[in-house]
C-alpha cells in the first residue's frame, strides 16, 4: 500500500477512509534517500493501478519534476521533465496547473 505526498482521488468522498476509491494522480517529493524508491519502485506500483493517469515526482532541493503519464497503450511511462522555476505542469483533466514559482517559493534573502 502506498501513500503519496499528494494525490487526486475522483471517487466518492468518505472523510474517515484512508483508501482512495478512484486515484487518478499521485505526486511524490523526492529526497536523496528516497530517489530509487520514488523513481523505480513507486512508479511500478502506481503503474499497476489502472485509474492512475499521472505520477509526478518533484525534486526537493531544485525546481525539477519528472512527469509520468498513462499513454494510449495503457502504460504509465515517462512523459516529460521540467527544470525551471518558470515551468508549469498542466493537468487539464482536473482543471489545475502546478506552477513551479508557487511550489518552489523562494524565501527572501
PDB file of N, CA and C in Angstrom:
ATOM      1  N   UNK A   1       0.845  -1.163   0.000  1.00  0.00           N
ATOM      2  CA  UNK A   1       0.000   0.000   0.000  1.00  0.00           C
ATOM      3  C   UNK A   1       0.897   1.235   0.000  1.00  0.00           C
ATOM      4  N   UNK A   2       0.566   2.202  -0.825  1.00  0.00           N
ATOM      5  CA  UNK A   2       1.349   3.436  -0.937  1.00  0.00           C
ATOM      6  C   UNK A   2       0.511   4.631  -0.499  1.00  0.00           C
ATOM      7  N   UNK A   3       1.174   5.603   0.108  1.00  0.00           N
ATOM      8  CA  UNK A   3       0.556   6.867   0.470  1.00  0.00           C
ATOM      9  C   UNK A   3       1.391   7.977  -0.153  1.00  0.00           C
ATOM     10  N   UNK A   4       0.966   8.495  -1.314  1.00  0.00           N
ATOM     11  CA  UNK A   4       1.758   9.553  -1.952  1.00  0.00           C
ATOM     12  C   UNK A   4       1.720  10.837  -1.116  1.00  0.00           C
ATOM     13  N   UNK A   5       2.668  11.730  -1.376  1.00  0.00           N
ATOM     14  CA  UNK A   5       2.689  13.006  -0.668  1.00  0.00           C
ATOM     15  C   UNK A   5       1.445  13.824  -0.989  1.00  0.00           C
ATOM     16  N   UNK A   6       1.012  13.754  -2.244  1.00  0.00           N
ATOM     17  CA  UNK A   6      -0.212  14.432  -2.701  1.00  0.00           C
ATOM     18  C   UNK A   6      -0.906  13.475  -3.658  1.00  0.00           C
ATOM     19  N   UNK A   7      -2.217  13.470  -3.624  1.00  0.00           N
ATOM     20  CA  UNK A   7      -2.954  12.621  -4.561  1.00  0.00           C
ATOM     21  C   UNK A   7      -4.246  13.305  -4.980  1.00  0.00           C
ATOM     22  N   UNK A   8      -4.766  12.857  -6.094  1.00  0.00           N
ATOM     23  CA  UNK A   8      -6.079  13.300  -6.573  1.00  0.00           C
ATOM     24  C   UNK A   8      -6.934  12.050  -6.673  1.00  0.00           C
ATOM     25  N   UNK A   9      -8.040  12.059  -5.938  1.00  0.00           N
ATOM     26  CA  UNK A   9      -8.965  10.926  -5.919  1.00  0.00           C
ATOM     27  C   UNK A   9     -10.321  11.426  -6.399  1.00  0.00           C
ATOM     28  N   UNK A  10     -10.820  10.827  -7.458  1.00  0.00           N
ATOM     29  CA  UNK A  10     -12.103  11.244  -8.039  1.00  0.00           C
ATOM     30  C   UNK A  10     -13.251  10.323  -7.609  1.00  0.00           C
ATOM     31  N   UNK A  11     -13.012   9.484  -6.622  1.00  0.00           N
ATOM     32  CA  UNK A  11     -14.056   8.604  -6.116  1.00  0.00           C
ATOM     33  C   UNK A  11     -14.942   9.323  -5.120  1.00  0.00           C
ATOM     34  N   UNK A  12     -15.918   8.617  -4.560  1.00  0.00           N
ATOM     35  CA  UNK A  12     -16.820   9.235  -3.583  1.00  0.00           C
ATOM     36  C   UNK A  12     -16.056   9.693  -2.342  1.00  0.00           C
ATOM     37  N   UNK A  13     -16.481  10.807  -1.798  1.00  0.00           N
ATOM     38  CA  UNK A  13     -15.835  11.374  -0.615  1.00  0.00           C
ATOM     39  C   UNK A  13     -16.257  10.603   0.626  1.00  0.00           C
ATOM     40  N   UNK A  14     -15.271  10.028   1.286  1.00  0.00           N
ATOM     41  CA  UNK A  14     -15.501   9.310   2.537  1.00  0.00           C
ATOM     42  C   UNK A  14     -14.489   9.851   3.543  1.00  0.00           C
ATOM     43  N   UNK A  15     -14.915  10.806   4.388  1.00  0.00           N
ATOM     44  CA  UNK A  15     -13.974  11.539   5.247  1.00  0.00           C
ATOM     45  C   UNK A  15     -13.116  10.694   6.170  1.00  0.00           C
ATOM     46  N   UNK A  16     -13.566   9.540   6.602  1.00  0.00           N
ATOM     47  CA  UNK A  16     -12.787   8.735   7.546  1.00  0.00           C
ATOM     48  C   UNK A  16     -11.976   7.640   6.862  1.00  0.00           C
ATOM     49  N   UNK A  17     -12.153   7.480   5.570  1.00  0.00           N
ATOM     50  CA  UNK A  17     -11.440   6.435   4.854  1.00  0.00           C
ATOM     51  C   UNK A  17     -10.026   6.880   4.501  1.00  0.00           C
ATOM     52  N   UNK A  18      -9.089   5.959   4.580  1.00  0.00           N
ATOM     53  CA  UNK A  18      -7.723   6.235   4.147  1.00  0.00           C
ATOM     54  C   UNK A  18      -7.403   5.499   2.858  1.00  0.00           C
ATOM     55  N   UNK A  19      -8.425   4.956   2.238  1.00  0.00           N
ATOM     56  CA  UNK A  19      -8.254   4.240   0.981  1.00  0.00           C
ATOM     57  C   UNK A  19      -8.939   5.024  -0.126  1.00  0.00           C
ATOM     58  N   UNK A  20      -8.191   5.303  -1.172  1.00  0.00           N
ATOM     59  CA  UNK A  20      -8.761   6.030  -2.300  1.00  0.00           C
ATOM     60  C   UNK A  20      -9.589   5.082  -3.153  1.00  0.00           C
ATOM     61  N   UNK A  21     -10.718   5.550  -3.613  1.00  0.00           N
ATOM     62  CA  UNK A  21     -11.608   4.739  -4.422  1.00  0.00           C
ATOM     63  C   UNK A  21     -11.264   4.810  -5.904  1.00  0.00           C
ATOM     64  N   UNK A  22     -10.845   5.999  -6.336  1.00  0.00           N
ATOM     65  CA  UNK A  22     -10.517   6.198  -7.754  1.00  0.00           C
ATOM     66  C   UNK A  22      -9.345   7.160  -7.874  1.00  0.00           C
ATOM     67  N   UNK A  23      -8.181   6.691  -7.438  1.00  0.00           N
ATOM     68  CA  UNK A  23      -6.969   7.512  -7.510  1.00  0.00           C
ATOM     69  C   UNK A  23      -6.670   7.820  -8.967  1.00  0.00           C
ATOM     70  N   UNK A  24      -6.454   9.096  -9.270  1.00  0.00           N
ATOM     71  CA  UNK A  24      -6.171   9.496 -10.648  1.00  0.00           C
ATOM     72  C   UNK A  24      -4.776  10.052 -10.820  1.00  0.00           C
ATOM     73  N   UNK A  25      -4.197  10.605  -9.735  1.00  0.00           N
ATOM     74  CA  UNK A  25      -2.851  11.170  -9.808  1.00  0.00           C
ATOM     75  C   UNK A  25      -2.150  10.965  -8.479  1.00  0.00           C
ATOM     76  N   UNK A  26      -0.849  10.688  -8.545  1.00  0.00           N
ATOM     77  CA  UNK A  26      -0.016  10.567  -7.360  1.00  0.00           C
ATOM     78  C   UNK A  26       1.181  11.484  -7.548  1.00  0.00           C
ATOM     79  N   UNK A  27       1.521  12.207  -6.487  1.00  0.00           N
ATOM     80  CA  UNK A  27       2.641  13.147  -6.541  1.00  0.00           C
ATOM     81  C   UNK A  27       3.571  12.848  -5.373  1.00  0.00           C
ATOM     82  N   UNK A  28       4.856  12.728  -5.685  1.00  0.00           N
ATOM     83  CA  UNK A  28       5.867  12.450  -4.663  1.00  0.00           C
ATOM     84  C   UNK A  28       6.882  13.580  -4.633  1.00  0.00           C
ATOM     85  N   UNK A  29       7.417  13.832  -3.448  1.00  0.00           N
ATOM     86  CA  UNK A  29       8.509  14.782  -3.281  1.00  0.00           C
ATOM     87  C   UNK A  29       9.759  13.957  -3.019  1.00  0.00           C
ATOM     88  N   UNK A  30      10.702  14.078  -3.929  1.00  0.00           N
ATOM     89  CA  UNK A  30      11.919  13.272  -3.916  1.00  0.00           C
ATOM     90  C   UNK A  30      12.933  13.832  -2.930  1.00  0.00           C
ATOM     91  N   UNK A  31      13.519  12.952  -2.155  1.00  0.00           N
ATOM     92  CA  UNK A  31      14.664  13.338  -1.321  1.00  0.00           C
ATOM     93  C   UNK A  31      15.797  12.384  -1.679  1.00  0.00           C
ATOM     94  N   UNK A  32      17.027  12.728  -1.346  1.00  0.00           N
ATOM     95  CA  UNK A  32      18.139  11.846  -1.711  1.00  0.00           C
ATOM     96  C   UNK A  32      17.950  10.408  -1.222  1.00  0.00           C
ATOM     97  N   UNK A  33      17.359  10.231  -0.054  1.00  0.00           N
ATOM     98  CA  UNK A  33      17.209   8.885   0.491  1.00  0.00           C
ATOM     99  C   UNK A  33      16.068   8.091  -0.147  1.00  0.00           C
ATOM    100  N   UNK A  34      15.143   8.770  -0.851  1.00  0.00           N
ATOM    101  CA  UNK A  34      14.001   8.069  -1.455  1.00  0.00           C
ATOM    102  C   UNK A  34      14.063   8.029  -2.976  1.00  0.00           C
ATOM    103  N   UNK A  35      15.135   8.515  -3.556  1.00  0.00           N
ATOM    104  CA  UNK A  35      15.230   8.647  -5.016  1.00  0.00           C
ATOM    105  C   UNK A  35      14.932   7.337  -5.752  1.00  0.00           C
ATOM    106  N   UNK A  36      15.609   6.275  -5.417  1.00  0.00           N
ATOM    107  CA  UNK A  36      15.407   4.996  -6.120  1.00  0.00           C
ATOM    108  C   UNK A  36      13.992   4.478  -5.909  1.00  0.00           C
ATOM    109  N   UNK A  37      13.496   4.562  -4.698  1.00  0.00           N
ATOM    110  CA  UNK A  37      12.140   4.091  -4.417  1.00  0.00           C
ATOM    111  C   UNK A  37      11.108   4.888  -5.208  1.00  0.00           C
ATOM    112  N   UNK A  38      11.227   6.210  -5.206  1.00  0.00           N
ATOM    113  CA  UNK A  38      10.253   7.059  -5.902  1.00  0.00           C
ATOM    114  C   UNK A  38      10.282   6.866  -7.411  1.00  0.00           C
ATOM    115  N   UNK A  39      11.471   6.733  -7.985  1.00  0.00           N
ATOM    116  CA  UNK A  39      11.589   6.671  -9.439  1.00  0.00           C
ATOM    117  C   UNK A  39      11.486   5.261 -10.020  1.00  0.00           C
ATOM    118  N   UNK A  40      11.649   4.253  -9.196  1.00  0.00           N
ATOM    119  CA  UNK A  40      11.592   2.882  -9.709  1.00  0.00           C
ATOM    120  C   UNK A  40      10.449   2.078  -9.086  1.00  0.00           C
ATOM    121  N   UNK A  41      10.507   1.890  -7.793  1.00  0.00           N
ATOM    122  CA  UNK A  41       9.537   1.027  -7.114  1.00  0.00           C
ATOM    123  C   UNK A  41       8.138   1.624  -7.144  1.00  0.00           C
ATOM    124  N   UNK A  42       8.014   2.892  -6.728  1.00  0.00           N
ATOM    125  CA  UNK A  42       6.685   3.513  -6.705  1.00  0.00           C
ATOM    126  C   UNK A  42       6.116   3.657  -8.108  1.00  0.00           C
ATOM    127  N   UNK A  43       6.951   3.960  -9.072  1.00  0.00           N
ATOM    128  CA  UNK A  43       6.471   4.059 -10.452  1.00  0.00           C
ATOM    129  C   UNK A  43       5.829   2.736 -10.872  1.00  0.00           C
ATOM    130  N   UNK A  44       6.497   1.645 -10.594  1.00  0.00           N
ATOM    131  CA  UNK A  44       5.956   0.327 -10.942  1.00  0.00           C
ATOM    132  C   UNK A  44       4.643   0.069 -10.190  1.00  0.00           C
ATOM    133  N   UNK A  45       4.614   0.410  -8.909  1.00  0.00           N
ATOM    134  CA  UNK A  45       3.398   0.204  -8.116  1.00  0.00           C
ATOM    135  C   UNK A  45       2.232   1.038  -8.647  1.00  0.00           C
ATOM    136  N   UNK A  46       2.476   2.327  -8.910  1.00  0.00           N
ATOM    137  CA  UNK A  46       1.401   3.192  -9.404  1.00  0.00           C
ATOM    138  C   UNK A  46       0.962   2.783 -10.811  1.00  0.00           C
ATOM    139  N   UNK A  47       1.886   2.275 -11.605  1.00  0.00           N
ATOM    140  CA  UNK A  47       1.534   1.814 -12.952  1.00  0.00           C
ATOM    141  C   UNK A  47       0.565   0.636 -12.895  1.00  0.00           C
ATOM    142  N   UNK A  48       0.599  -0.114 -11.807  1.00  0.00           N
ATOM    143  CA  UNK A  48      -0.295  -1.270 -11.679  1.00  0.00           C
ATOM    144  C   UNK A  48      -1.717  -0.884 -11.273  1.00  0.00           C
ATOM    145  N   UNK A  49      -1.925   0.392 -10.935  1.00  0.00           N
ATOM    146  CA  UNK A  49      -3.269   0.877 -10.573  1.00  0.00           C
ATOM    147  C   UNK A  49      -3.873   1.510 -11.826  1.00  0.00           C
ATOM    148  N   UNK A  50      -4.862   0.855 -12.445  1.00  0.00           N
ATOM    149  CA  UNK A  50      -5.349   1.313 -13.749  1.00  0.00           C
ATOM    150  C   UNK A  50      -5.993   2.700 -13.761  1.00  0.00           C
ATOM    151  N   UNK A  51      -6.427   3.204 -12.626  1.00  0.00           N
ATOM    152  CA  UNK A  51      -7.062   4.534 -12.612  1.00  0.00           C
ATOM    153  C   UNK A  51      -6.053   5.672 -12.542  1.00  0.00           C
ATOM    154  N   UNK A  52      -4.813   5.383 -12.142  1.00  0.00           N
ATOM    155  CA  UNK A  52      -3.803   6.442 -12.021  1.00  0.00           C
ATOM    156  C   UNK A  52      -3.266   6.787 -13.406  1.00  0.00           C
ATOM    157  N   UNK A  53      -3.553   8.019 -13.833  1.00  0.00           N
ATOM    158  CA  UNK A  53      -3.117   8.509 -15.141  1.00  0.00           C
ATOM    159  C   UNK A  53      -1.855   9.365 -15.059  1.00  0.00           C
ATOM    160  N   UNK A  54      -1.540   9.869 -13.878  1.00  0.00           N
ATOM    161  CA  UNK A  54      -0.396  10.760 -13.697  1.00  0.00           C
ATOM    162  C   UNK A  54       0.406  10.332 -12.475  1.00  0.00           C
ATOM    163  N   UNK A  55       1.720  10.312 -12.610  1.00  0.00           N
ATOM    164  CA  UNK A  55       2.626  10.189 -11.472  1.00  0.00           C
ATOM    165  C   UNK A  55       3.675  11.264 -11.678  1.00  0.00           C
ATOM    166  N   UNK A  56       3.777  12.166 -10.723  1.00  0.00           N
ATOM    167  CA  UNK A  56       4.691  13.302 -10.832  1.00  0.00           C
ATOM    168  C   UNK A  56       5.638  13.271  -9.647  1.00  0.00           C
ATOM    169  N   UNK A  57       6.936  13.380  -9.946  1.00  0.00           N
ATOM    170  CA  UNK A  57       7.956  13.379  -8.905  1.00  0.00           C
ATOM    171  C   UNK A  57       8.643  14.741  -8.909  1.00  0.00           C
ATOM    172  N   UNK A  58       8.519  15.462  -7.798  1.00  0.00           N
ATOM    173  CA  UNK A  58       9.173  16.764  -7.631  1.00  0.00           C
ATOM    174  C   UNK A  58      10.453  16.588  -6.839  1.00  0.00           C
ATOM    175  N   UNK A  59      11.528  17.230  -7.305  1.00  0.00           N
ATOM    176  CA  UNK A  59      12.778  17.228  -6.567  1.00  0.00           C
ATOM    177  C   UNK A  59      12.605  18.170  -5.382  1.00  0.00           C
ATOM    178  N   UNK A  60      13.197  17.811  -4.269  1.00  0.00           N
ATOM    179  CA  UNK A  60      13.057  18.592  -3.052  1.00  0.00           C
ATOM    180  C   UNK A  60      13.870  19.887  -3.086  1.00  0.00           C
ATOM    181  N   UNK A  61      15.087  19.829  -3.600  1.00  0.00           N
ATOM    182  CA  UNK A  61      16.015  20.948  -3.471  1.00  0.00           C
ATOM    183  C   UNK A  61      16.260  21.735  -4.750  1.00  0.00           C
ATOM    184  N   UNK A  62      15.542  21.411  -5.811  1.00  0.00           N
ATOM    185  CA  UNK A  62      15.707  22.164  -7.055  1.00  0.00           C
ATOM    186  C   UNK A  62      14.392  22.142  -7.825  1.00  0.00           C
ATOM    187  N   UNK A  63      14.195  23.141  -8.644  1.00  0.00           N
ATOM    188  CA  UNK A  63      12.948  23.274  -9.413  1.00  0.00           C
ATOM    189  C   UNK A  63      12.949  22.294 -10.584  1.00  0.00           C
ATOM    190  N   UNK A  64      12.735  21.036 -10.263  1.00  0.00           N
ATOM    191  CA  UNK A  64      12.729  19.971 -11.255  1.00  0.00           C
ATOM    192  C   UNK A  64      11.614  18.992 -10.924  1.00  0.00           C
ATOM    193  N   UNK A  65      10.934  18.528 -11.956  1.00  0.00           N
ATOM    194  CA  UNK A  65       9.914  17.490 -11.784  1.00  0.00           C
ATOM    195  C   UNK A  65       9.929  16.584 -13.006  1.00  0.00           C
ATOM    196  N   UNK A  66       9.705  15.314 -12.751  1.00  0.00           N
ATOM    197  CA  UNK A  66       9.568  14.333 -13.821  1.00  0.00           C
ATOM    198  C   UNK A  66       8.124  13.859 -13.830  1.00  0.00           C
ATOM    199  N   UNK A  67       7.535  13.866 -15.015  1.00  0.00           N
ATOM    200  CA  UNK A  67       6.129  13.504 -15.173  1.00  0.00           C
ATOM    201  C   UNK A  67       6.032  12.169 -15.910  1.00  0.00           C
ATOM    202  N   UNK A  68       5.251  11.275 -15.339  1.00  0.00           N
ATOM    203  CA  UNK A  68       4.916  10.002 -15.972  1.00  0.00           C
ATOM    204  C   UNK A  68       3.418  10.045 -16.224  1.00  0.00           C
ATOM    205  N   UNK A  69       3.022   9.663 -17.426  1.00  0.00           N
ATOM    206  CA  UNK A  69       1.617   9.751 -17.791  1.00  0.00           C
ATOM    207  C   UNK A  69       1.191   8.475 -18.504  1.00  0.00           C
ATOM    208  N   UNK A  70      -0.045   8.080 -18.253  1.00  0.00           N
ATOM    209  CA  UNK A  70      -0.577   6.891 -18.918  1.00  0.00           C
ATOM    210  C   UNK A  70      -0.837   7.238 -20.374  1.00  0.00           C
ATOM    211  N   UNK A  71      -0.367   6.379 -21.265  1.00  0.00           N
ATOM    212  CA  UNK A  71      -0.473   6.644 -22.701  1.00  0.00           C
ATOM    213  C   UNK A  71      -1.568   5.795 -23.329  1.00  0.00           C
ATOM    214  N   UNK A  72      -1.680   5.906 -24.629  1.00  0.00           N
ATOM    215  CA  UNK A  72      -2.696   5.181 -25.383  1.00  0.00           C
ATOM    216  C   UNK A  72      -2.601   3.677 -25.244  1.00  0.00           C
ATOM    217  N   UNK A  73      -1.397   3.160 -25.007  1.00  0.00           N
ATOM    218  CA  UNK A  73      -1.249   1.709 -24.841  1.00  0.00           C
ATOM    219  C   UNK A  73      -1.462   1.282 -23.390  1.00  0.00           C
ATOM    220  N   UNK A  74      -1.959   2.222 -22.579  1.00  0.00           N
ATOM    221  CA  UNK A  74      -2.313   1.997 -21.178  1.00  0.00           C
ATOM    222  C   UNK A  74      -1.107   1.838 -20.258  1.00  0.00           C
ATOM    223  N   UNK A  75       0.082   2.191 -20.736  1.00  0.00           N
ATOM    224  CA  UNK A  75       1.280   2.114 -19.903  1.00  0.00           C
ATOM    225  C   UNK A  75       1.526   3.464 -19.234  1.00  0.00           C
ATOM    226  N   UNK A  76       1.925   3.425 -17.977  1.00  0.00           N
ATOM    227  CA  UNK A  76       2.306   4.640 -17.265  1.00  0.00           C
ATOM    228  C   UNK A  76       3.801   4.797 -17.474  1.00  0.00           C
ATOM    229  N   UNK A  77       4.184   5.738 -18.323  1.00  0.00           N
ATOM    230  CA  UNK A  77       5.583   5.883 -18.675  1.00  0.00           C
ATOM    231  C   UNK A  77       6.038   7.327 -18.702  1.00  0.00           C
ATOM    232  N   UNK A  78       7.342   7.514 -18.913  1.00  0.00           N
ATOM    233  CA  UNK A  78       7.933   8.851 -18.935  1.00  0.00           C
ATOM    234  C   UNK A  78       7.232   9.734 -19.947  1.00  0.00           C
ATOM    235  N   UNK A  79       6.928  10.951 -19.525  1.00  0.00           N
ATOM    236  CA  UNK A  79       6.295  11.914 -20.409  1.00  0.00           C
ATOM    237  C   UNK A  79       7.214  13.115 -20.643  1.00  0.00           C
ATOM    238  N   UNK A  80       7.696  13.716 -19.545  1.00  0.00           N
ATOM    239  CA  UNK A  80       8.453  14.954 -19.692  1.00  0.00           C
ATOM    240  C   UNK A  80       9.153  15.305 -18.387  1.00  0.00           C
ATOM    241  N   UNK A  81      10.270  16.039 -18.492  1.00  0.00           N
ATOM    242  CA  UNK A  81      10.949  16.588 -17.325  1.00  0.00           C
ATOM    243  C   UNK A  81      10.913  18.103 -17.429  1.00  0.00           C
ATOM    244  N   UNK A  82      10.610  18.752 -16.326  1.00  0.00           N
ATOM    245  CA  UNK A  82      10.577  20.207 -16.248  1.00  0.00           C
ATOM    246  C   UNK A  82      11.699  20.645 -15.318  1.00  0.00           C
ATOM    247  N   UNK A  83      12.468  21.674 -15.751  1.00  0.00           N
ATOM    248  CA  UNK A  83      13.637  22.084 -14.972  1.00  0.00           C
ATOM    249  C   UNK A  83      13.781  23.597 -14.890  1.00  0.00           C
ATOM    250  N   UNK A  84      12.739  24.278 -14.467  1.00  0.00           N
ATOM    251  CA  UNK A  84      12.808  25.725 -14.364  1.00  0.00           C
ATOM    252  C   UNK A  84      11.774  26.223 -13.365  1.00  0.00           C
ATOM    253  N   UNK A  85      12.149  27.221 -12.611  1.00  0.00           N
ATOM    254  CA  UNK A  85      11.200  27.808 -11.664  1.00  0.00           C
ATOM    255  C   UNK A  85      10.041  28.475 -12.414  1.00  0.00           C
ATOM    256  N   UNK A  86      10.214  28.709 -13.704  1.00  0.00           N
ATOM    257  CA  UNK A  86       9.151  29.293 -14.524  1.00  0.00           C
ATOM    258  C   UNK A  86       8.237  28.236 -15.146  1.00  0.00           C
ATOM    259  N   UNK A  87       8.518  26.977 -14.898  1.00  0.00           N
ATOM    260  CA  UNK A  87       7.735  25.890 -15.506  1.00  0.00           C
ATOM    261  C   UNK A  87       6.367  25.759 -14.852  1.00  0.00           C
ATOM    262  N   UNK A  88       5.507  25.069 -15.570  1.00  0.00           N
ATOM    263  CA  UNK A  88       4.159  24.799 -15.083  1.00  0.00           C
ATOM    264  C   UNK A  88       3.707  23.468 -15.682  1.00  0.00           C
ATOM    265  N   UNK A  89       3.132  22.611 -14.854  1.00  0.00           N
ATOM    266  CA  UNK A  89       2.605  21.334 -15.328  1.00  0.00           C
ATOM    267  C   UNK A  89       1.090  21.451 -15.364  1.00  0.00           C
ATOM    268  N   UNK A  90       0.530  21.346 -16.555  1.00  0.00           N
ATOM    269  CA  UNK A  90      -0.918  21.442 -16.703  1.00  0.00           C
ATOM    270  C   UNK A  90      -1.555  20.068 -16.573  1.00  0.00           C
ATOM    271  N   UNK A  91      -2.584  19.999 -15.762  1.00  0.00           N
ATOM    272  CA  UNK A  91      -3.363  18.776 -15.592  1.00  0.00           C
ATOM    273  C   UNK A  91      -4.790  19.086 -16.033  1.00  0.00           C
ATOM    274  N   UNK A  92      -5.025  19.091 -17.352  1.00  0.00           N
ATOM    275  CA  UNK A  92      -6.317  19.542 -17.871  1.00  0.00           C
ATOM    276  C   UNK A  92      -7.500  18.707 -17.391  1.00  0.00           C
ATOM    277  N   UNK A  93      -7.283  17.439 -17.097  1.00  0.00           N
ATOM    278  CA  UNK A  93      -8.374  16.592 -16.625  1.00  0.00           C
ATOM    279  C   UNK A  93      -8.962  17.092 -15.315  1.00  0.00           C
ATOM    280  N   UNK A  94      -8.152  17.821 -14.541  1.00  0.00           N
ATOM    281  CA  UNK A  94      -8.569  18.288 -13.232  1.00  0.00           C
ATOM    282  C   UNK A  94      -8.749  19.801 -13.168  1.00  0.00           C
ATOM    283  N   UNK A  95      -8.468  20.486 -14.272  1.00  0.00           N
ATOM    284  CA  UNK A  95      -8.616  21.942 -14.314  1.00  0.00           C
ATOM    285  C   UNK A  95      -7.609  22.668 -13.440  1.00  0.00           C
ATOM    286  N   UNK A  96      -6.408  22.101 -13.288  1.00  0.00           N
ATOM    287  CA  UNK A  96      -5.387  22.739 -12.465  1.00  0.00           C
ATOM    288  C   UNK A  96      -4.055  22.797 -13.197  1.00  0.00           C
ATOM    289  N   UNK A  97      -3.220  23.694 -12.717  1.00  0.00           N
ATOM    290  CA  UNK A  97      -1.868  23.835 -13.212  1.00  0.00           C
ATOM    291  C   UNK A  97      -0.947  23.912 -11.997  1.00  0.00           C
ATOM    292  N   UNK A  98       0.127  23.156 -12.017  1.00  0.00           N
ATOM    293  CA  UNK A  98       1.093  23.161 -10.926  1.00  0.00           C
ATOM    294  C   UNK A  98       2.228  24.103 -11.308  1.00  0.00           C
ATOM    295  N   UNK A  99       2.192  25.303 -10.760  1.00  0.00           N
ATOM    296  CA  UNK A  99       3.157  26.341 -11.100  1.00  0.00           C
ATOM    297  C   UNK A  99       4.376  26.253 -10.184  1.00  0.00           C
ATOM    298  N   UNK A 100       5.529  26.053 -10.792  1.00  0.00           N
ATOM    299  CA  UNK A 100       6.755  25.890 -10.026  1.00  0.00           C
ATOM    300  C   UNK A 100       7.073  27.115  -9.169  1.00  0.00           C
ATOM    301  N   UNK A 101       6.732  28.313  -9.640  1.00  0.00           N
ATOM    302  CA  UNK A 101       7.013  29.526  -8.879  1.00  0.00           C
ATOM    303  C   UNK A 101       6.316  29.476  -7.518  1.00  0.00           C
ATOM    304  N   UNK A 102       5.160  28.851  -7.452  1.00  0.00           N
ATOM    305  CA  UNK A 102       4.449  28.711  -6.179  1.00  0.00           C
ATOM    306  C   UNK A 102       4.985  27.529  -5.370  1.00  0.00           C
ATOM    307  N   UNK A 103       5.297  26.441  -6.053  1.00  0.00           N
ATOM    308  CA  UNK A 103       5.787  25.247  -5.366  1.00  0.00           C
ATOM    309  C   UNK A 103       7.165  25.482  -4.777  1.00  0.00           C
ATOM    310  N   UNK A 104       8.033  26.135  -5.557  1.00  0.00           N
ATOM    311  CA  UNK A 104       9.396  26.399  -5.105  1.00  0.00           C
ATOM    312  C   UNK A 104       9.546  27.854  -4.722  1.00  0.00           C
ATOM    313  N   UNK A 105       8.620  28.325  -3.922  1.00  0.00           N
ATOM    314  CA  UNK A 105       8.641  29.729  -3.490  1.00  0.00           C
ATOM    315  C   UNK A 105       9.951  30.038  -2.794  1.00  0.00           C
ATOM    316  N   UNK A 106      10.599  31.091  -3.244  1.00  0.00           N
ATOM    317  CA  UNK A 106      11.877  31.483  -2.695  1.00  0.00           C
ATOM    318  C   UNK A 106      11.665  32.361  -1.467  1.00  0.00           C
ATOM    319  N   UNK A 107      12.384  32.074  -0.403  1.00  0.00           N
ATOM    320  CA  UNK A 107      12.304  32.936   0.775  1.00  0.00           C
ATOM    321  C   UNK A 107      13.213  34.137   0.552  1.00  0.00           C
ATOM    322  N   UNK A 108      12.860  35.282   1.156  1.00  0.00           N
ATOM    323  CA  UNK A 108      13.692  36.486   0.964  1.00  0.00           C
ATOM    324  C   UNK A 108      15.100  36.264   1.490  1.00  0.00           C
ATOM    325  N   UNK A 109      16.065  36.859   0.819  1.00  0.00           N
ATOM    326  CA  UNK A 109      17.477  36.706   1.209  1.00  0.00           C
ATOM    327  C   UNK A 109      17.795  37.539   2.426  1.00  0.00           C
TER     328      UNK A 109
END
